[in-house]
Coordinates of C-alpha atoms and ligand atoms in Angstrom, one line a residue:
X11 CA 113.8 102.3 91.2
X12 CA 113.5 100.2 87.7
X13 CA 110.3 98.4 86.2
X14 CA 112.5 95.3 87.2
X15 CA 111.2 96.1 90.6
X16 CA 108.2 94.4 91.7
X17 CA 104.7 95.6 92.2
X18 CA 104.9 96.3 95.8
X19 CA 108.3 97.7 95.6
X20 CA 107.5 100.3 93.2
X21 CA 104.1 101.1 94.9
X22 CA 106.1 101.8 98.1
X23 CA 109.3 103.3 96.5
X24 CA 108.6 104.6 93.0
X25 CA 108.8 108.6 92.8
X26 CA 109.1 108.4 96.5
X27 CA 112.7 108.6 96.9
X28 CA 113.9 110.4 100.4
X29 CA 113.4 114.1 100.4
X30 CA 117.1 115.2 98.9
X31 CA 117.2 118.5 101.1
X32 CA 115.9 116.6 104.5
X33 CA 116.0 113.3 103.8
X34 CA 112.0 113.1 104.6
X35 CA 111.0 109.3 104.1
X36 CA 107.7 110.6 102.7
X37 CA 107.1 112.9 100.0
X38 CA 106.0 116.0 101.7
X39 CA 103.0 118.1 101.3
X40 CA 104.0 121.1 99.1
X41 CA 101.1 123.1 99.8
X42 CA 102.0 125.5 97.7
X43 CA 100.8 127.6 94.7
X44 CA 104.2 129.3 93.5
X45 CA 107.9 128.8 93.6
X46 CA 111.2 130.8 93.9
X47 CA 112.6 131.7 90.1
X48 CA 116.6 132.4 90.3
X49 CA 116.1 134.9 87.5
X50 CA 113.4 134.9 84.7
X51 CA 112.6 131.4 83.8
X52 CA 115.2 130.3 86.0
X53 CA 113.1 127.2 87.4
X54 CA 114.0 124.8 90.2
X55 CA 113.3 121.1 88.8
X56 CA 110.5 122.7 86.4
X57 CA 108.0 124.2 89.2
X58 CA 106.9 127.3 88.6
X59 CA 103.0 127.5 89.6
X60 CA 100.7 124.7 91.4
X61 CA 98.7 124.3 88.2
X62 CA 101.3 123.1 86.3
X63 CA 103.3 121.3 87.9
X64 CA 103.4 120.1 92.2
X65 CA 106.2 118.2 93.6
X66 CA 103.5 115.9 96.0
X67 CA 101.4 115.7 92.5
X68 CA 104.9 114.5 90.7
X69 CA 105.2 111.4 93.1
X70 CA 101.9 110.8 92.5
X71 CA 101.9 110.9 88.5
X72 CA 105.6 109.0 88.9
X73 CA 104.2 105.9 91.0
X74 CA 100.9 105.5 89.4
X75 CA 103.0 105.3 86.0
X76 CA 105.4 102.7 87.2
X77 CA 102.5 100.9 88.4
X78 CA 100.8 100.6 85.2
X79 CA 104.0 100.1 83.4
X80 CA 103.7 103.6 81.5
X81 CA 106.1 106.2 81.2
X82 CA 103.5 108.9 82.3
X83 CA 100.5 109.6 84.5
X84 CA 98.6 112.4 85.0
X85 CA 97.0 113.1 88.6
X86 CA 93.1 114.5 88.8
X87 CA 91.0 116.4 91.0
X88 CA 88.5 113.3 90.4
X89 CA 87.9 110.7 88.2
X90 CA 85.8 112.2 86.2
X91 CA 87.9 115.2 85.8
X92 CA 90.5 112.7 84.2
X93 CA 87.5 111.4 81.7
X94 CA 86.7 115.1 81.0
X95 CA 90.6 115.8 79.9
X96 CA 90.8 112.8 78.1
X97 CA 87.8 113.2 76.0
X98 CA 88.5 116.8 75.2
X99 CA 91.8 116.1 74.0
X100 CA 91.4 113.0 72.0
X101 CA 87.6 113.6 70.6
X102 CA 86.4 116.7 68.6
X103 CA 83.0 118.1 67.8
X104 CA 81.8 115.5 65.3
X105 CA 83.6 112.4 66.5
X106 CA 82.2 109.4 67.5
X107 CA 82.8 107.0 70.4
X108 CA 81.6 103.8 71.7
X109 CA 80.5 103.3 75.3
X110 CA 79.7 100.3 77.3
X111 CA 76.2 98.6 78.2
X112 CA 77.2 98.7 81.4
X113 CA 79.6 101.0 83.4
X114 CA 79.3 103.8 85.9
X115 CA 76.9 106.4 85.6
X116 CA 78.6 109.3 85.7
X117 CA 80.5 108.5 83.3
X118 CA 77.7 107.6 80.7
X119 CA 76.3 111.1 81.9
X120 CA 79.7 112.3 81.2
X121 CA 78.8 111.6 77.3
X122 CA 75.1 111.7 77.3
X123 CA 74.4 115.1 78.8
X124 CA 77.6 117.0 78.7
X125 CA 79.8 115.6 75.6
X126 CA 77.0 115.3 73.3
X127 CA 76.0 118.7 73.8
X128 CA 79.6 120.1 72.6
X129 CA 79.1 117.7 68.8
X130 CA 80.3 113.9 70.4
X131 CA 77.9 110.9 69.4
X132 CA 78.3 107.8 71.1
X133 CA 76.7 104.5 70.6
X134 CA 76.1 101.6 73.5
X135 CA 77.8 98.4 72.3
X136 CA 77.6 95.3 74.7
X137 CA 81.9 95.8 75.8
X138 CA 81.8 91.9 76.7
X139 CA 81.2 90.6 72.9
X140 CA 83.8 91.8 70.8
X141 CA 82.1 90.7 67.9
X142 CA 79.3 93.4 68.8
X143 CA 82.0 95.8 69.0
X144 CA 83.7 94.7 65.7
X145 CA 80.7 95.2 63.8
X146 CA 79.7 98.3 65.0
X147 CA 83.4 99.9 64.4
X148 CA 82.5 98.9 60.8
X149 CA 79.4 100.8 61.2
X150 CA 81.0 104.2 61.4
X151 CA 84.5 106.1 61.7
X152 CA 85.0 106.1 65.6
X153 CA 87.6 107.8 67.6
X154 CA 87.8 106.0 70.9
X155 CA 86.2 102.8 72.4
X156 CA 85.7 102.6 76.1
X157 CA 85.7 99.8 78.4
X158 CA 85.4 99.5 82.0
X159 CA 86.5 95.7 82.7
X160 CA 84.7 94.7 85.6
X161 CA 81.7 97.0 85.1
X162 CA 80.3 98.9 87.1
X163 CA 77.5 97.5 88.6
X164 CA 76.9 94.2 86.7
X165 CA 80.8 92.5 86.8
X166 CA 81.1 92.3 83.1
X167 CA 84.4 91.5 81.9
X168 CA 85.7 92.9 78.7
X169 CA 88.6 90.7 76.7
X170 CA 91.2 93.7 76.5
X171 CA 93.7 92.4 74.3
X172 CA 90.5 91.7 71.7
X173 CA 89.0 95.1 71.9
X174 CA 92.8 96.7 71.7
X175 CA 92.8 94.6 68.4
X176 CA 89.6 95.8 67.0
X177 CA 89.8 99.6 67.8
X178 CA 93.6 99.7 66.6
X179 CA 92.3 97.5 63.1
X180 CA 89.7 100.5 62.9
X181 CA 92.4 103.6 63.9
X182 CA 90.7 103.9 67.6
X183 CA 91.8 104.2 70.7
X184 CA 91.0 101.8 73.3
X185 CA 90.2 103.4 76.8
X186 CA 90.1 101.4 79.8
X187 CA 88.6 102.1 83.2
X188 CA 90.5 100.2 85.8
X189 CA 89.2 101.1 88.7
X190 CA 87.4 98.2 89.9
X191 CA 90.8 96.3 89.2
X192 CA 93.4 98.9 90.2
X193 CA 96.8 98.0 88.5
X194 CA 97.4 95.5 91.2
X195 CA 94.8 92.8 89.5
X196 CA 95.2 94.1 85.8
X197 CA 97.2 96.5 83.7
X198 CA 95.2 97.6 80.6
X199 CA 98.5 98.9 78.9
X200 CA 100.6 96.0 78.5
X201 CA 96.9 94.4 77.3
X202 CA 97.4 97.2 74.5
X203 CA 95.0 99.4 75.6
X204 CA 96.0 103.1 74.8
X205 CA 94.9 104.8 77.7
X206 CA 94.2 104.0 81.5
X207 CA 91.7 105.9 83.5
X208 CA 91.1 105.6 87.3
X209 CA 89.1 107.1 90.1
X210 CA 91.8 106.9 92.5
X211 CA 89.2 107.7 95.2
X212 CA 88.4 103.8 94.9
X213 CA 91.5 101.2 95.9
X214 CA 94.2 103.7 94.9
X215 CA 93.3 105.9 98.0
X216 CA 92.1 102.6 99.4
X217 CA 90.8 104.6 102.9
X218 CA 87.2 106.4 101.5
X219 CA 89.3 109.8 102.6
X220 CA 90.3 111.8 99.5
X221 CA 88.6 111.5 95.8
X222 CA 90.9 111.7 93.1
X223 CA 91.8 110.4 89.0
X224 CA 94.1 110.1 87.1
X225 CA 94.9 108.7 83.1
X226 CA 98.3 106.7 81.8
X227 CA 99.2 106.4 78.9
X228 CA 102.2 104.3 77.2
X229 CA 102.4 107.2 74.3
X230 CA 105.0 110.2 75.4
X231 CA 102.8 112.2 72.7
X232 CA 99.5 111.7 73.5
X233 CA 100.6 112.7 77.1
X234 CA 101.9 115.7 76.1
X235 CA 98.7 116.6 75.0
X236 CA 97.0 115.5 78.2
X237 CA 99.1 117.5 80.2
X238 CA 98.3 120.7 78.1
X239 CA 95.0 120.3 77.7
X240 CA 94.9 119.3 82.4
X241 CA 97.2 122.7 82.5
X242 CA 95.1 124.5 80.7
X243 CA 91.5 124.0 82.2
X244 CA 93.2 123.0 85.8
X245 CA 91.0 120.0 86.9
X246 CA 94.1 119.2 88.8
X247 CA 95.1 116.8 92.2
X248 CA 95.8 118.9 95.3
X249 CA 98.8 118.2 97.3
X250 CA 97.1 117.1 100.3
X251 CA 94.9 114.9 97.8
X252 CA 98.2 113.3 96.6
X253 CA 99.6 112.9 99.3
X254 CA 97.1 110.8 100.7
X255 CA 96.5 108.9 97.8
X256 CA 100.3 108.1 97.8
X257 CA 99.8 107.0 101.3
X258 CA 97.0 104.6 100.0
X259 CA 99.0 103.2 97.4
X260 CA 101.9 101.7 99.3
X261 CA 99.6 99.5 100.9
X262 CA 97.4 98.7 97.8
X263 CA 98.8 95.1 97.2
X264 CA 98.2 94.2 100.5
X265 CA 94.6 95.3 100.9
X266 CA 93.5 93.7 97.3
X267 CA 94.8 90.5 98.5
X268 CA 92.5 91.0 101.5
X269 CA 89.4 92.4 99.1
X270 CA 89.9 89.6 96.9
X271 CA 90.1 86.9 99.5
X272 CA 87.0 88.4 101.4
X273 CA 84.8 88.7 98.2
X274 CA 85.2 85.1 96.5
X275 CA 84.0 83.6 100.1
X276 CA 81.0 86.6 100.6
X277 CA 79.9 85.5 96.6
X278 CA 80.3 81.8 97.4
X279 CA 77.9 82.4 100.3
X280 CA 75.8 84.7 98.6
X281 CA 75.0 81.9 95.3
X282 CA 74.0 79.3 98.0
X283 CA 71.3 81.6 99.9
X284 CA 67.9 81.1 98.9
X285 CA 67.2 84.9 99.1
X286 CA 68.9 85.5 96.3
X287 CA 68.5 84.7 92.2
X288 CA 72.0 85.5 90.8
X289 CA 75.4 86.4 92.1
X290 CA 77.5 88.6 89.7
X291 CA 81.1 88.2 90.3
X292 CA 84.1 87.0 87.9
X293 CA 85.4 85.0 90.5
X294 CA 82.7 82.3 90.3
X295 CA 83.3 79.9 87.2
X296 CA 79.9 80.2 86.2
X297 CA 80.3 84.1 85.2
X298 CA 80.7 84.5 81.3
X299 CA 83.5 86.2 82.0
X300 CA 85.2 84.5 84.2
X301 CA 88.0 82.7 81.8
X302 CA 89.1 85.8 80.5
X303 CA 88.9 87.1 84.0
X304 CA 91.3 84.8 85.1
X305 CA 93.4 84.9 81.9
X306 CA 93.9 89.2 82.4
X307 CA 93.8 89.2 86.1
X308 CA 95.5 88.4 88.8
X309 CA 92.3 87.7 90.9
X310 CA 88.7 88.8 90.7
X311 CA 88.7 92.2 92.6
X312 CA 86.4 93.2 95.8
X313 CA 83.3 94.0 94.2
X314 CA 80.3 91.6 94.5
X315 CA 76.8 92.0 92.8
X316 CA 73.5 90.1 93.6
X317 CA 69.7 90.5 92.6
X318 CA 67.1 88.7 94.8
X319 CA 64.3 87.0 94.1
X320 CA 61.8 88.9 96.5
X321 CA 62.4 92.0 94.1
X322 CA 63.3 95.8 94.5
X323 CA 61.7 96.6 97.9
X324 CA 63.4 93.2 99.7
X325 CA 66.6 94.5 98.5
X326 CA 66.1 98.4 99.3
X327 CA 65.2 97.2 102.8
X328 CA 67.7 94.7 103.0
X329 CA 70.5 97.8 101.8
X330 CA 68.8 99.2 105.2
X331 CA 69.6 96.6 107.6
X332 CA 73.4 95.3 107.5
X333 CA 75.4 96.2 110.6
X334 CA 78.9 96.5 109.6
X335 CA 78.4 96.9 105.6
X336 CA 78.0 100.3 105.6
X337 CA 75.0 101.7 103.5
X338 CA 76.9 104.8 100.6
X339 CA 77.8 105.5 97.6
X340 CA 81.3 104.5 96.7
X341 CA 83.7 101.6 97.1
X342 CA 87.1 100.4 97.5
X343 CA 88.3 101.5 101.1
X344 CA 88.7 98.8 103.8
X345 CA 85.4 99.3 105.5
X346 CA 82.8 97.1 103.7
X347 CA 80.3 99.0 101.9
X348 CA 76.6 98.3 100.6
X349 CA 74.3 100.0 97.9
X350 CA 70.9 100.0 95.8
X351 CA 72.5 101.0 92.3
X352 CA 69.4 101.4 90.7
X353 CA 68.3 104.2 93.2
X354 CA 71.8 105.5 94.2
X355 CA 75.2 105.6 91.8
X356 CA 73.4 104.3 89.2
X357 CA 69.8 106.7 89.1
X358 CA 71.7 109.1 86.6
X359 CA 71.6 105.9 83.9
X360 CA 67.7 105.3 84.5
X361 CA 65.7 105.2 81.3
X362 CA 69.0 104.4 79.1
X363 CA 70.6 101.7 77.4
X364 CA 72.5 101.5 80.8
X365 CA 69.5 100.8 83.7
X366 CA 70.2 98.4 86.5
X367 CA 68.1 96.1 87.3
X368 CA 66.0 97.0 90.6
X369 CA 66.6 94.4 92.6
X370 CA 70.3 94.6 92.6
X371 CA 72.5 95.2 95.4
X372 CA 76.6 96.2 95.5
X373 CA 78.6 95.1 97.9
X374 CA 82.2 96.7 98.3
X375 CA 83.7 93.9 100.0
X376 CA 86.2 95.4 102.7
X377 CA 89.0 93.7 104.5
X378 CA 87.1 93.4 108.1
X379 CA 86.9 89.6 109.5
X380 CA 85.3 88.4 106.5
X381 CA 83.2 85.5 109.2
X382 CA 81.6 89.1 110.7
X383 CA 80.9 90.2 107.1
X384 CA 78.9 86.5 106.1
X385 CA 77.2 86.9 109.3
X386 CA 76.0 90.4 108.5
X387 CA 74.8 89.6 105.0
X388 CA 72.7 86.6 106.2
X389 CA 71.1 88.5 109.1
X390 CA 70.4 91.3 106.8
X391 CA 68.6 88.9 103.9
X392 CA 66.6 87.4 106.5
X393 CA 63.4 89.7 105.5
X394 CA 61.1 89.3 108.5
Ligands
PLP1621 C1 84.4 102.9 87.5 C2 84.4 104.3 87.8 N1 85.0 105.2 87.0 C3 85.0 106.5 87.3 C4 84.4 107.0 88.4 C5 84.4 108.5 88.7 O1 85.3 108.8 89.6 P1 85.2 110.0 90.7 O2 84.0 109.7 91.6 O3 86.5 109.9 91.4 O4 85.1 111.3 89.9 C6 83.8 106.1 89.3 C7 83.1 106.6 90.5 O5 82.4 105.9 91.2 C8 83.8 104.7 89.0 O6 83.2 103.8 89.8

């Protein structure tokens, strides 16, 4: 396998070559903790405790690397377990950070209520204007700027290659969340970000079944460190987790084409209902965002978000009534899923720089008969 390869190749081949004892197609599930050593130190291909190392978590790391055009990727027991690693290795007690004015909760409550409580400050700068961010990097010495681009609720789109510019011109790092994209629609790294996080849980696993993270990074050094500091406090992927989330991944290409398709025509729907007062999604060309959108991505992603008019009740009891859309947290996996972020994945960011407006509604757009999904949506916003 080379990064000649295309996408879908490497998703279904890279680290995945056939079992060399068996000839297994598929990695196999090496539930195990410990390994044979011929002698002291005498390891087989590295493995000497689960922690450390996994041969299921290898093909994992190995595929999600080539996918993101990286050398390296480290494989998490969650998403935010990756963001914990991360900010632990490249922050100290003292640093400073900048976070977006929009992204997902946790991951603000990651920095608000456990980061800030071991010496990190962060400030909220709006990721979309990199002008905001410019000035506040001249504010004060910062260590890392992170981006989520689309954001999580609101759709924002951050110009990558800009922000890289910026942070690098003031000796941060640039983080990038790519979840909402995966590394089928965008790939941070070759934007010049430094480091890519995911929740894997999302369109990597692609099947709501296993919840998972991981980080790449294009710098052999700073992954060194990543993989001390994930050895050392063990918030590491299982191999049943990776194993399934490899299982996700060959078909990832295939599915985003499918999320992408279905969203653009449920948005398109959505800004022509008169239930509703704004449509958020890239895809449309009357999102702020949507040039560089379509200048860093390969299409718009699955994730559609829309306030109506009748306020925060209509769209709580709206959240109540679809039929296939199913009402929970998370997104990503084929089944179409709907949410009140304000009162659900978003209640952590309430009374910060990071509220959601109450009368928005997530859709994770899934790849069911998208006609079925239209007809649900409208039945649903009919409030009678
Ligand atoms: C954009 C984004 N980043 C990170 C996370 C955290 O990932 P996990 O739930 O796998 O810990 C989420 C979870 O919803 C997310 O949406």
């Amino acid at each position: 396998m080379t990064y000649q390869d295309g996408f879908e190749t490497l998703a279904i081949h890279a680290g995945q070559e056939p079992d060399p004892v068996t000839g297994a197609v598929v990695p196999p599930i090496y539930q195990v903790s410990t390994y044979k050593q011929d002698g002291v130190g005498g390891l087989r291909g590295g493995y000497e405790y689960s922690r450390s190392a996994n041969p299921t978590r290898t093909a994992l790391e190995q595929c999600l690397a080539a996918l993101e055009g990286a050398p390296q990727a480290l494989a998490f027991a969650s998403g935010m377990a990756a963001e914990d690693c991360l900010l632990r290795t490249v922050c100290s007690p003292g640093d400073r950070v900048l976070v977006p004015d929009d992204a997902y909760g946790g991951t603000y409550r990651l920095f608000a209520r456990v980061f800030a409580g071991w010496g990190l400050t962060h400030d909220v700068v709006p990721i979309s204007h990199v002008a905001a961010v410019r000035e506040q990097l001249a504010v004060r010495k910062t260590t890392v700027v992170w981006a989520e681009t689309p954001t999580n609720p609101l759709l924002g789109i951050a110009d990558i290659r800009a922000l890289a510019e910026a942070a690098h011109e003031a000796g941060a790092l640039l983080v990038v969340d790519n979840t909402f994209a995966s590394p089928y629609l965008q790939q941070p790294l070759a934007l010049g970000a430094d480091v890519v996080v995911h929740s894997t849980t999302k369109y990597l696993g692609g099947h709501s079944d296993v919840v998972g993270g991981a980080l790449v990074v294009a710098d052999p050094e700073l992954a060194e460190r990543l993989a001390f500091t994930q050895n050392a406090t063990g918030g590491v992927a299982g191999p049943f987790d990776s194993w399934l989330t490899l299982r996700g991944v060959k078909t990832l290409a295939a599915r985003m084409d499918r999320h992408c398709r279905n969203a653009m025509r449920v948005a398109q729907m959505l800004a022509e209902h008169p239930a509703v007062s704004e449509v958020l999604y890239p895809g449309l060309p009357s999102h702020p965002g949507h040039k560089t959108a379509q200048e860093q991505m390969r299409a718009f992603g699955g994730i559609v978000s829309f306030r109506l008019l009748a306020g925060e009740e209509a769209a709580v009891r709206a959240c109540g009534r679809t039929r296939l859309f199913t009402l929970g947290e998370s997104l990503g996996g084929v089944e179409s899923l709907i949410e009140h972020p304000a009162r659900m994945t978003h209640a952590s960011v309430t009374g910060s720089p990071l509220e959601v407006p109450s009368d928005l509604i997530r859709l994770s757009v899934g790849i069911e008969d998208c006609d079925d999904l239209l007809d649900d949506l409208r039945q649903a916003l009919t409030d009678g």
